[in-house]
Coordinates of C-alpha atoms in Angstrom, one line a residue:
Chain V
E1 CA -14.6 7.6 12.5
A2 CA -13.5 4.8 9.8
Q3 CA -10.1 3.6 10.5
V4 CA -7.5 0.6 10.5
T5 CA -5.7 0.4 13.9
Q6 CA -2.3 -1.4 14.5
N7 CA -0.8 -2.1 17.9
P8 CA 2.0 -1.4 18.9
R9 CA 3.3 1.3 16.8
Y10 CA 6.9 0.6 17.7
L11 CA 8.5 -2.5 18.9
I12 CA 11.9 -3.6 19.6
T13 CA 12.5 -7.2 20.4
V14 CA 15.2 -9.9 20.4
T15 CA 15.7 -12.8 17.9
G16 CA 13.3 -15.8 18.5
K17 CA 11.0 -14.0 21.1
K18 CA 7.3 -14.6 19.7
L19 CA 5.3 -11.5 19.1
T20 CA 2.0 -10.4 17.8
V21 CA 1.1 -7.1 15.9
T22 CA -2.8 -6.7 15.9
C23 CA -4.8 -5.1 13.5
S24 CA -8.4 -3.9 13.7
Q25 CA -10.8 -2.3 11.3
N26 CA -14.2 -0.9 12.0
M27 CA -15.6 -0.7 8.4
N28 CA -16.8 -4.2 8.1
H29 CA -14.5 -4.8 5.3
E30 CA -14.3 -8.4 4.1
Y31 CA -10.6 -8.0 3.0
M32 CA -7.7 -7.6 5.1
S33 CA -3.9 -7.5 4.1
W34 CA -0.5 -7.3 5.7
Y35 CA 2.4 -5.7 4.1
R36 CA 6.0 -5.0 4.8
Q37 CA 7.8 -1.8 3.6
D38 CA 11.3 -1.9 2.9
P39 CA 13.8 0.8 1.4
G40 CA 14.0 0.4 -2.3
L41 CA 11.6 -2.6 -2.2
G42 CA 8.2 -0.8 -1.8
L43 CA 5.5 -2.6 -0.3
R44 CA 5.4 -6.4 -0.4
Q45 CA 2.3 -8.2 0.6
I46 CA 2.9 -10.9 3.4
Y47 CA -0.6 -12.5 3.8
Y48 CA -4.2 -11.6 3.0
S49 CA -7.5 -12.6 3.9
M50 CA -10.7 -12.7 1.9
N51 CA -13.1 -13.1 4.7
V52 CA -13.5 -14.7 8.3
E53 CA -11.2 -18.1 8.4
V54 CA -10.0 -17.5 4.7
T55 CA -6.4 -16.7 4.4
D56 CA -3.4 -17.2 2.0
K57 CA 0.1 -16.4 1.4
G58 CA 1.2 -13.1 -0.3
D59 CA 4.6 -12.8 -1.9
V60 CA 6.7 -13.0 1.2
P61 CA 4.8 -15.2 3.9
E62 CA 8.2 -16.8 5.3
G63 CA 8.5 -16.6 9.0
Y64 CA 4.8 -15.1 9.5
K65 CA 1.5 -16.6 10.4
V66 CA -2.1 -14.9 10.5
S67 CA -5.3 -15.7 11.6
R68 CA -8.8 -14.2 10.9
K69 CA -11.4 -15.6 13.7
E70 CA -13.4 -12.3 13.5
K71 CA -14.3 -10.1 10.6
R72 CA -12.7 -6.9 12.3
N73 CA -9.3 -8.5 13.5
F74 CA -6.5 -9.7 11.4
P75 CA -3.4 -10.3 13.9
L76 CA 0.2 -10.8 12.4
I77 CA 2.2 -13.3 14.2
L78 CA 6.2 -13.9 14.2
E79 CA 6.9 -17.0 15.8
S80 CA 10.5 -16.6 16.0
P81 CA 11.6 -13.3 14.7
S82 CA 14.9 -12.9 13.2
P83 CA 16.8 -9.5 12.2
N84 CA 15.8 -9.8 8.6
Q85 CA 12.2 -9.2 9.6
T86 CA 13.3 -5.7 10.8
S87 CA 10.7 -3.6 8.9
L88 CA 7.9 -1.3 8.9
Y89 CA 4.6 -3.2 8.7
F90 CA 1.5 -2.1 7.4
C91 CA -2.0 -3.7 7.8
A92 CA -4.8 -2.8 5.2
S93 CA -8.5 -3.3 4.5
S94 CA -10.8 -3.3 1.6
L95 CA -14.5 -3.6 1.2
S96 CA -14.0 -6.7 -0.9
G97 CA -11.3 -8.7 -2.1
T98 CA -12.7 -9.4 -5.5
G99 CA -13.6 -5.9 -6.7
L100 CA -10.8 -4.1 -9.0
T101 CA -11.8 -0.7 -7.9
Y102 CA -11.9 -1.0 -4.1
E103 CA -9.5 1.1 -2.5
Q104 CA -7.4 -0.2 0.4
Y105 CA -7.3 1.7 3.6
F106 CA -4.1 1.4 5.6
G107 CA -3.3 1.6 9.1
P108 CA -0.6 3.8 10.6
G109 CA 2.1 1.4 10.7
T110 CA 4.2 -0.9 13.0
R111 CA 8.1 -0.1 13.1
L112 CA 9.7 -3.5 14.1
T113 CA 13.3 -4.1 15.1
V114 CA 14.6 -7.3 15.7
T115 CA 18.1 -7.6 17.4
Chain Z
G1 CA 4.1 -11.6 -13.1
N2 CA 2.9 -8.0 -12.6
S3 CA 5.2 -5.1 -12.0
V4 CA 5.3 -1.4 -11.5
T5 CA 8.1 0.8 -12.3
Q6 CA 8.6 4.3 -10.7
M7 CA 11.0 7.0 -11.4
E8 CA 13.4 7.2 -8.7
G9 CA 13.5 9.9 -6.2
P10 CA 13.9 11.9 -4.2
V11 CA 12.4 14.8 -6.2
T12 CA 12.9 18.2 -4.8
L13 CA 10.9 21.0 -6.4
S14 CA 10.3 24.6 -5.5
E15 CA 6.9 25.7 -4.4
E16 CA 4.7 26.3 -7.5
A17 CA 6.5 24.1 -9.7
F18 CA 5.2 21.5 -12.1
L19 CA 5.2 17.9 -10.9
T20 CA 5.5 14.6 -13.1
I21 CA 6.2 11.3 -11.5
N22 CA 6.5 8.7 -14.0
C23 CA 4.9 5.1 -13.6
T24 CA 5.0 2.3 -16.2
Y25 CA 3.5 -1.1 -15.5
T26 CA 3.4 -4.7 -16.6
A27 CA 0.6 -6.7 -16.4
T28 CA -1.6 -9.4 -18.0
G29 CA -4.9 -8.2 -19.1
Y30 CA -6.6 -4.9 -18.1
P31 CA -5.8 -3.8 -14.4
S32 CA -6.9 -0.9 -12.5
L33 CA -4.3 1.6 -11.6
F34 CA -3.9 3.5 -8.4
W35 CA -1.7 6.4 -6.8
Y36 CA -1.3 6.3 -3.2
V37 CA 0.4 8.8 -1.0
Q38 CA 2.2 8.4 2.2
Y39 CA 2.8 11.5 4.3
P40 CA 5.3 11.3 7.0
G41 CA 4.7 8.9 10.0
E42 CA 1.4 7.8 8.5
G43 CA -0.1 5.0 6.5
L44 CA -0.8 5.0 2.8
Q45 CA -4.1 6.6 1.6
L46 CA -5.4 6.5 -1.9
L47 CA -4.8 9.6 -3.9
L48 CA -6.5 8.6 -7.3
K49 CA -7.6 5.9 -9.3
A50 CA -8.5 4.9 -13.0
T51 CA -10.1 1.6 -14.0
K52 CA -9.9 1.4 -17.8
A53 CA -7.9 2.9 -20.7
D54 CA -7.9 6.4 -21.2
D55 CA -9.7 7.1 -17.7
K56 CA -8.3 10.3 -15.9
G57 CA -8.3 10.1 -12.2
S58 CA -8.1 13.3 -10.2
N59 CA -7.9 14.5 -6.6
K60 CA -6.5 17.6 -4.8
G61 CA -5.1 19.1 -8.1
F62 CA -3.2 15.7 -8.9
E63 CA -3.9 13.9 -12.1
A64 CA -3.1 10.8 -14.0
T65 CA -4.1 9.3 -17.2
Y66 CA -4.4 5.4 -17.9
R67 CA -2.4 5.1 -21.1
K68 CA -2.7 1.5 -22.4
E69 CA -0.7 1.9 -25.4
T70 CA 2.5 3.1 -23.5
T71 CA 1.3 1.2 -20.2
S72 CA 1.8 4.4 -18.1
F73 CA 0.0 6.1 -15.5
H74 CA 2.1 9.2 -14.8
L75 CA 1.2 11.6 -12.0
E76 CA 1.1 15.4 -12.7
K77 CA 0.0 18.3 -10.7
G78 CA 0.4 21.7 -12.1
S79 CA 1.6 23.9 -8.8
V80 CA 3.0 21.9 -5.9
Q81 CA 2.9 23.0 -2.4
V82 CA 5.0 22.3 0.8
S83 CA 1.9 20.2 2.1
D84 CA 2.7 17.8 -0.8
S85 CA 5.9 16.5 0.4
A86 CA 5.2 12.9 0.7
V87 CA 6.2 9.5 -0.8
Y88 CA 3.9 8.6 -3.8
F89 CA 3.3 5.1 -4.9
C90 CA 2.0 3.8 -8.1
A91 CA 0.1 0.5 -8.0
L92 CA -2.1 -1.8 -9.8
S93 CA -4.8 -4.2 -9.1
D94 CA -5.0 -7.2 -11.1
R95 CA -7.9 -9.2 -12.5
G96 CA -7.2 -12.2 -10.7
G97 CA -9.1 -14.2 -8.5
Y98 CA -8.7 -11.7 -5.5
Q99 CA -7.4 -8.0 -5.2
K100 CA -3.7 -8.8 -5.7
V101 CA -2.3 -5.3 -5.6
T102 CA 1.3 -4.6 -6.7
F103 CA 3.2 -1.5 -5.6
G104 CA 6.1 0.4 -7.1
T105 CA 9.0 1.3 -4.8
G106 CA 7.6 4.6 -4.1
T107 CA 8.9 8.3 -5.2
K108 CA 9.7 10.9 -2.5
L109 CA 8.6 14.2 -3.1
Q110 CA 10.2 17.2 -1.2
V111 CA 8.9 20.8 -1.9
I112 CA 10.7 23.6 -0.7
P113 CA 9.4 27.2 0.1

């Protein structure tokens, strides 16, 4: 089954404790992206990757890191989480990063709470 | 920059009612337009899309027409069902160097029996 998986689905952590949210897709997609979803703000892009070893900032990259060492994986790293990073996070992938019509496939989401 | 504006929710309708969710956009050039749907506890999934002016996207009884003159992409369905209860996101994809997608804030639809 074609899918994007994220782990963990739920995470409660404390300020300053480093964490990683994993994302994996099995569709051989080139393009992957991380979004955060906050009430009243919709989805905002954090980072994206056009292909292996190619990543760039989205609209709200502060406080996050990413890496793309393999095509299928795109982990999101919070080196020192803060309460304002409490949010619902989505990973997405797409066949290509340059086509206008390629739909994005989304993972099920990770709900992060930072206390 | 690009932006997408959706009507605020929540929208509550009775089963078999007609649905319209308004979406207008601001973009340079000629973007592609999308509607994504998010069911409770799930990620977003593509509902329909349109890539050029006057195109009509349709799926599962939902329709939306790309109106360049009014910069709109309103979502419609003639008869909603309880199973249509979800959050609906309008989005655009820019003709930039990569697939930059801008999302609206989402409109929550609740359909009651």
